[in-house]
């Protein structure tokens, strides 16, 4: 495996960010592959997809969003039991 120092890795990251740009929503790249983020190909054919760790990270962020949405829309849920809160968020 190739090793890059932290400073070289940072330089490479900056170059890729500048060249790829970022898209927070999936889009078709120049060759028609579904892509997201900084050029991450998630297309079913030839794409990398995401790792389990990335899926878990996304789920945690989604949970935070969903919980906050329920708290804002239904403030009375603050006094509900954890089980009832789970049902409401789910």
XYZ file of C-alpha atoms in Angstrom:
90
model
C 0.000 0.000 0.000
C 1.295 3.455 -0.904
C 2.094 5.695 2.036
C 1.551 9.446 1.967
C 2.518 11.793 4.766
C -0.273 13.778 6.389
C 0.757 16.915 4.499
C 0.866 15.089 1.146
C -2.494 13.476 1.863
C -3.921 16.896 2.704
C -2.542 18.330 -0.546
C -4.044 15.448 -2.534
C -7.395 15.889 -0.769
C -7.426 19.605 -1.642
C -6.620 18.863 -5.295
C -9.379 16.236 -5.541
C -11.897 18.558 -3.900
C -10.987 21.307 -6.337
C -11.114 19.031 -9.400
C -14.171 16.971 -8.479
C -16.254 19.546 -6.653
C -18.799 18.283 -4.161
C -22.368 17.173 -4.730
C -24.468 16.375 -1.691
C -27.051 14.719 -3.913
C -26.551 11.823 -6.307
C -26.048 12.772 -9.952
C -24.911 11.133 -13.184
C -21.266 11.942 -13.918
C -19.811 12.617 -17.368
C -19.947 8.913 -18.275
C -23.436 8.373 -16.848
C -22.436 6.744 -13.549
C -24.352 7.595 -10.383
C -21.990 9.665 -8.241
C -22.113 11.568 -4.940
C -19.807 13.557 -2.694
C -16.367 14.213 -4.145
C -16.649 11.921 -7.151
C -17.686 8.738 -5.301
C -19.185 6.419 -7.898
C -22.067 4.539 -6.298
C -23.410 3.112 -9.552
C -24.504 -0.538 -9.362
C -22.244 -1.398 -12.266
C -18.636 -0.422 -11.722
C -19.304 1.678 -8.651
C -17.709 1.418 -5.250
C -20.894 1.895 -3.284
C -20.346 2.643 0.399
C -18.787 0.703 3.247
C -20.722 -0.639 6.217
C -19.039 2.009 8.374
C -20.228 4.743 5.997
C -23.759 3.309 6.046
C -23.716 3.296 9.862
C -22.467 6.917 9.892
C -25.267 7.969 7.531
C -27.822 6.147 9.678
C -26.643 7.963 12.820
C -26.983 11.314 11.039
C -30.445 10.344 9.791
C -31.500 9.306 13.302
C -30.454 12.722 14.633
C -32.478 14.418 11.888
C -35.570 12.259 12.410
C -35.504 12.620 16.205
C -35.183 16.397 15.967
C -38.027 16.536 13.410
C -40.347 14.658 15.759
C -39.315 16.845 18.715
C -40.065 20.022 16.729
C -43.333 18.800 15.203
C -44.598 17.110 18.359
C -43.088 18.857 21.403
C -45.304 16.879 23.765
C -43.203 13.790 22.982
C -40.488 15.054 25.353
C -42.376 13.466 28.248
C -43.062 10.167 26.476
C -41.338 6.896 27.348
C -38.325 5.814 25.273
C -40.374 2.994 23.686
C -43.065 5.431 22.532
C -40.427 7.810 21.181
C -38.928 4.934 19.187
C -42.335 4.167 17.677
C -42.903 7.819 16.773
C -39.510 8.236 15.127
C -39.718 4.911 13.308
